[in-house]
Amino acid sequence: MPPKKKKGKKKKKKKDGDELTIEDKYKQTLDEIEALKDHLTVRKELTRRSKVTSEEWKERMLDAENDLEVEKQDYQSVSADMTRQYKTMQTEMGLRIHQLETDLEKTSKTLEKTEADLKKTREEKDKIERLKNDEIKELQMKIDAMGMQYETVLNDHLDKLIEKIGGARAKWEDHSTMIQTKHKHILLDYGLNPQDI
């Protein structure tokens, strides 16, 4: 009889030891999951920062558009002022045309210069407008590219996280199957049928 009791005690000790090992592994798996959650939190912070950067680029784009609008308004003011001066000159010339025959050529040259300046101003305005539009397009492309890059990075990390969890689960299932098989053999060694228990 005493040897049978010893066998029973040994069986209990092995079973308790195995339960502690399984518990430890379960806690370890929970710790790994917490670490992965922390990693995911870091990735979320990176995504938040990318959104902030994107908003900053949008603000820059709005500033560029505002600058362009100011340039347009300045151009309109210059254009209106030049038009007013031109009309004033025409009125004065109409009143004094018979007295200022000699000055007419000079005034015509001044007018040509003014028109050349106006044309030059328009060309400069068109050039500035093209540059601003190109800059806006470039900024928009950069914003779009950054958004796609951050989305790709986030998706890659989520895929890796899923892969790690799947690997841990497979290891856990393999280990669980091994423990069950081991217990089954121990029970059979003691002459017990696992299905009867």
mmCIF file of C-alpha atoms in Angstrom:
data_model
loop_
_atom_site.group_PDB
_atom_site.id
_atom_site.type_symbol
_atom_site.label_atom_id
_atom_site.label_comp_id
_atom_site.label_asym_id
_atom_site.label_seq_id
_atom_site.Cartn_x
_atom_site.Cartn_y
_atom_site.Cartn_z
ATOM 1 C CA MET A 1 0.000 0.000 0.000
ATOM 2 C CA PRO A 2 2.656 2.643 0.808
ATOM 3 C CA PRO A 3 4.219 2.461 -2.692
ATOM 4 C CA LYS A 4 0.825 3.226 -4.221
ATOM 5 C CA LYS A 5 0.519 6.346 -2.071
ATOM 6 C CA LYS A 6 3.941 7.472 -3.216
ATOM 7 C CA LYS A 7 2.885 7.033 -6.818
ATOM 8 C CA GLY A 8 -0.178 9.123 -6.174
ATOM 9 C CA LYS A 9 1.928 11.844 -4.578
ATOM 10 C CA LYS A 10 4.368 11.838 -7.471
ATOM 11 C CA LYS A 11 1.499 12.174 -9.887
ATOM 12 C CA LYS A 12 0.160 15.159 -7.920
ATOM 13 C CA LYS A 13 3.542 16.887 -7.798
ATOM 14 C CA LYS A 14 4.073 16.516 -11.536
ATOM 15 C CA LYS A 15 0.597 17.751 -12.240
ATOM 16 C CA ASP A 16 1.015 20.777 -9.916
ATOM 17 C CA GLY A 17 4.411 21.542 -11.468
ATOM 18 C CA ASP A 18 2.918 21.366 -14.933
ATOM 19 C CA GLU A 19 0.054 23.661 -13.943
ATOM 20 C CA LEU A 20 2.541 26.216 -12.635
ATOM 21 C CA THR A 21 4.503 26.019 -15.914
ATOM 22 C CA ILE A 22 1.339 26.535 -17.938
ATOM 23 C CA GLU A 23 0.373 29.463 -15.711
ATOM 24 C CA ASP A 24 3.824 30.978 -16.137
ATOM 25 C CA LYS A 25 3.594 30.598 -19.882
ATOM 26 C CA TYR A 26 0.148 32.110 -19.880
ATOM 27 C CA LYS A 27 1.445 35.094 -17.875
ATOM 28 C CA GLN A 28 4.377 35.356 -20.270
ATOM 29 C CA THR A 29 1.958 35.405 -23.219
ATOM 30 C CA LEU A 30 -0.074 38.138 -21.491
ATOM 31 C CA ASP A 31 3.140 40.120 -20.947
ATOM 32 C CA GLU A 32 3.998 39.754 -24.652
ATOM 33 C CA ILE A 33 0.514 40.940 -25.592
ATOM 34 C CA GLU A 34 0.947 43.979 -23.306
ATOM 35 C CA ALA A 35 4.302 44.703 -24.954
ATOM 36 C CA LEU A 36 2.667 44.474 -28.364
ATOM 37 C CA LYS A 37 -0.080 46.842 -27.172
ATOM 38 C CA ASP A 38 2.595 49.297 -26.049
ATOM 39 C CA HIS A 39 4.260 48.970 -29.455
ATOM 40 C CA LEU A 40 0.922 49.658 -31.112
ATOM 41 C CA THR A 41 0.491 52.746 -28.905
ATOM 42 C CA VAL A 42 3.858 54.031 -30.133
ATOM 43 C CA ARG A 43 2.725 53.481 -33.714
ATOM 44 C CA LYS A 44 -0.490 55.373 -33.015
ATOM 45 C CA GLU A 45 1.588 58.264 -31.667
ATOM 46 C CA LEU A 46 3.648 58.242 -34.875
ATOM 47 C CA THR A 47 0.434 58.351 -36.898
ATOM 48 C CA ARG A 48 -0.826 61.251 -34.785
ATOM 49 C CA ARG A 49 2.411 63.114 -35.382
ATOM 50 C CA SER A 50 2.142 62.498 -39.124
ATOM 51 C CA LYS A 51 -1.352 63.993 -39.031
ATOM 52 C CA VAL A 52 0.010 67.047 -37.213
ATOM 53 C CA THR A 53 2.728 67.398 -39.874
ATOM 54 C CA SER A 54 0.075 67.042 -42.557
ATOM 55 C CA GLU A 55 -1.961 69.822 -40.918
ATOM 56 C CA GLU A 56 1.148 72.029 -40.819
ATOM 57 C CA TRP A 57 1.678 71.498 -44.540
ATOM 58 C CA LYS A 58 -1.974 72.345 -45.164
ATOM 59 C CA GLU A 59 -1.523 75.576 -43.193
ATOM 60 C CA ARG A 60 1.531 76.392 -45.292
ATOM 61 C CA MET A 61 -0.504 75.782 -48.408
ATOM 62 C CA LEU A 62 -3.228 78.118 -47.118
ATOM 63 C CA ASP A 63 -0.566 80.753 -46.337
ATOM 64 C CA ALA A 64 0.750 80.412 -49.890
ATOM 65 C CA GLU A 65 -2.778 80.840 -51.251
ATOM 66 C CA ASN A 66 -3.268 83.919 -49.044
ATOM 67 C CA ASP A 67 0.021 85.358 -50.296
ATOM 68 C CA LEU A 68 -1.142 84.751 -53.859
ATOM 69 C CA GLU A 69 -4.432 86.515 -53.092
ATOM 70 C CA VAL A 70 -2.518 89.501 -51.670
ATOM 71 C CA GLU A 71 -0.391 89.591 -54.832
ATOM 72 C CA LYS A 72 -3.554 89.566 -56.949
ATOM 73 C CA GLN A 73 -5.016 92.429 -54.925
ATOM 74 C CA ASP A 74 -1.766 94.402 -55.235
ATOM 75 C CA TYR A 75 -1.805 93.799 -58.971
ATOM 76 C CA GLN A 76 -5.399 94.989 -59.215
ATOM 77 C CA SER A 77 -4.528 98.126 -57.238
ATOM 78 C CA VAL A 78 -1.529 98.867 -59.494
ATOM 79 C CA SER A 79 -3.600 98.139 -62.580
ATOM 80 C CA ALA A 80 -6.451 100.395 -61.403
ATOM 81 C CA ASP A 81 -3.997 103.154 -60.508
ATOM 82 C CA MET A 82 -2.283 102.914 -63.892
ATOM 83 C CA THR A 83 -5.632 102.921 -65.666
ATOM 84 C CA ARG A 84 -6.672 106.010 -63.713
ATOM 85 C CA GLN A 85 -3.420 107.786 -64.583
ATOM 86 C CA TYR A 86 -3.869 106.862 -68.220
ATOM 87 C CA LYS A 87 -7.407 108.258 -68.312
ATOM 88 C CA THR A 88 -6.242 111.441 -66.603
ATOM 89 C CA MET A 89 -3.528 111.871 -69.214
ATOM 90 C CA GLN A 90 -6.006 111.328 -72.034
ATOM 91 C CA THR A 91 -8.360 113.981 -70.608
ATOM 92 C CA GLU A 92 -5.570 116.500 -70.228
ATOM 93 C CA MET A 93 -4.285 115.783 -73.714
ATOM 94 C CA GLY A 94 -7.755 116.260 -75.180
ATOM 95 C CA LEU A 95 -8.018 119.745 -73.605
ATOM 96 C CA ARG A 96 -4.532 120.858 -74.545
ATOM 97 C CA ILE A 97 -3.897 118.924 -77.778
ATOM 98 C CA HIS A 98 -3.502 122.014 -79.994
ATOM 99 C CA GLN A 99 -0.955 123.549 -77.531
ATOM 100 C CA LEU A 100 1.020 120.378 -76.811
ATOM 101 C CA GLU A 101 1.729 119.013 -80.331
ATOM 102 C CA THR A 102 5.418 118.768 -79.481
ATOM 103 C CA ASP A 103 4.768 117.025 -76.184
ATOM 104 C CA LEU A 104 2.492 114.438 -77.802
ATOM 105 C CA GLU A 105 5.389 112.300 -78.965
ATOM 106 C CA LYS A 106 6.944 112.397 -75.509
ATOM 107 C CA THR A 107 3.628 111.469 -73.903
ATOM 108 C CA SER A 108 3.202 108.628 -76.405
ATOM 109 C CA LYS A 109 6.605 107.287 -75.440
ATOM 110 C CA THR A 110 5.645 107.501 -71.768
ATOM 111 C CA LEU A 111 2.456 105.634 -72.569
ATOM 112 C CA GLU A 112 4.386 102.913 -74.386
ATOM 113 C CA LYS A 113 6.706 102.591 -71.413
ATOM 114 C CA THR A 114 3.692 102.354 -69.083
ATOM 115 C CA GLU A 115 2.140 99.655 -71.255
ATOM 116 C CA ALA A 116 5.459 97.818 -71.338
ATOM 117 C CA ASP A 117 5.606 98.050 -67.550
ATOM 118 C CA LEU A 118 2.019 96.840 -67.336
ATOM 119 C CA LYS A 119 2.829 93.940 -69.643
ATOM 120 C CA LYS A 120 5.934 93.176 -67.615
ATOM 121 C CA THR A 121 3.891 93.356 -64.396
ATOM 122 C CA ARG A 122 1.321 90.984 -65.884
ATOM 123 C CA GLU A 123 4.043 88.580 -66.956
ATOM 124 C CA GLU A 124 5.602 88.716 -63.499
ATOM 125 C CA LYS A 125 2.192 88.187 -61.929
ATOM 126 C CA ASP A 126 1.560 85.201 -64.224
ATOM 127 C CA LYS A 127 4.991 83.807 -63.388
ATOM 128 C CA ILE A 128 4.389 84.222 -59.631
ATOM 129 C CA GLU A 129 0.964 82.651 -60.001
ATOM 130 C CA ARG A 130 2.448 79.656 -61.865
ATOM 131 C CA LEU A 131 5.171 79.265 -59.237
ATOM 132 C CA LYS A 132 2.640 79.424 -56.398
ATOM 133 C CA ASN A 133 0.369 76.908 -58.146
ATOM 134 C CA ASP A 134 3.345 74.581 -58.723
ATOM 135 C CA GLU A 135 4.335 74.962 -55.073
ATOM 136 C CA ILE A 136 0.771 74.185 -53.966
ATOM 137 C CA LYS A 137 0.699 71.079 -56.186
ATOM 138 C CA GLU A 138 4.080 69.952 -54.878
ATOM 139 C CA LEU A 139 2.974 70.429 -51.271
ATOM 140 C CA GLN A 140 -0.230 68.501 -51.949
ATOM 141 C CA MET A 141 1.775 65.660 -53.535
ATOM 142 C CA LYS A 142 4.089 65.588 -50.510
ATOM 143 C CA ILE A 143 1.110 65.500 -48.137
ATOM 144 C CA ASP A 144 -0.449 62.648 -50.123
ATOM 145 C CA ALA A 145 2.863 60.741 -50.251
ATOM 146 C CA MET A 146 3.397 61.151 -46.501
ATOM 147 C CA GLY A 147 -0.125 59.945 -45.792
ATOM 148 C CA MET A 148 0.453 56.827 -47.939
ATOM 149 C CA GLN A 149 3.848 56.162 -46.313
ATOM 150 C CA TYR A 150 2.437 56.363 -42.786
ATOM 151 C CA GLU A 151 -0.503 54.190 -43.765
ATOM 152 C CA THR A 152 1.893 51.585 -45.225
ATOM 153 C CA VAL A 153 4.080 51.642 -42.092
ATOM 154 C CA LEU A 154 1.053 51.224 -39.840
ATOM 155 C CA ASN A 155 -0.334 48.350 -41.938
ATOM 156 C CA ASP A 156 3.071 46.603 -41.987
ATOM 157 C CA HIS A 157 3.346 46.785 -38.209
ATOM 158 C CA LEU A 158 -0.198 45.559 -37.713
ATOM 159 C CA ASP A 159 0.514 42.611 -40.053
ATOM 160 C CA LYS A 160 3.673 41.787 -38.078
ATOM 161 C CA LEU A 161 1.709 41.986 -34.827
ATOM 162 C CA ILE A 162 -0.920 39.576 -36.168
ATOM 163 C CA GLU A 163 1.850 37.255 -37.377
ATOM 164 C CA LYS A 164 3.552 37.273 -33.949
ATOM 165 C CA ILE A 165 0.270 36.578 -32.163
ATOM 166 C CA GLY A 166 -0.415 33.714 -34.585
ATOM 167 C CA GLY A 167 3.070 32.284 -33.967
ATOM 168 C CA ALA A 168 2.600 32.515 -30.199
ATOM 169 C CA ARG A 169 -0.765 30.810 -30.488
ATOM 170 C CA ALA A 170 0.690 27.972 -32.579
ATOM 171 C CA LYS A 171 3.501 27.455 -30.036
ATOM 172 C CA TRP A 172 0.972 27.504 -27.196
ATOM 173 C CA GLU A 173 -1.222 24.912 -28.929
ATOM 174 C CA ASP A 174 1.803 22.679 -29.683
ATOM 175 C CA HIS A 175 2.928 22.913 -26.063
ATOM 176 C CA SER A 176 -0.599 22.210 -24.809
ATOM 177 C CA THR A 177 -0.856 19.125 -27.047
ATOM 178 C CA MET A 178 2.543 17.916 -25.799
ATOM 179 C CA ILE A 179 1.438 18.315 -22.153
ATOM 180 C CA GLN A 180 -1.814 16.455 -22.789
ATOM 181 C CA THR A 181 0.067 13.618 -24.508
ATOM 182 C CA LYS A 182 2.564 13.463 -21.642
ATOM 183 C CA HIS A 183 -0.233 13.249 -19.047
ATOM 184 C CA LYS A 184 -1.982 10.603 -21.078
ATOM 185 C CA HIS A 185 1.184 8.462 -21.112
ATOM 186 C CA ILE A 186 1.682 9.003 -17.361
ATOM 187 C CA LEU A 187 -1.895 7.881 -16.707
ATOM 188 C CA LEU A 188 -1.380 4.855 -18.958
ATOM 189 C CA ASP A 189 1.876 4.053 -17.110
ATOM 190 C CA TYR A 190 -0.132 3.937 -13.892
ATOM 191 C CA GLY A 191 -2.671 1.736 -15.530
ATOM 192 C CA LEU A 192 -5.368 4.379 -15.744
ATOM 193 C CA ASN A 193 -7.385 5.033 -18.843
ATOM 194 C CA PRO A 194 -7.580 8.826 -19.517
ATOM 195 C CA GLN A 195 -11.078 8.427 -20.945
ATOM 196 C CA ASP A 196 -12.333 6.943 -17.678
ATOM 197 C CA ILE A 197 -11.196 9.989 -15.693
#
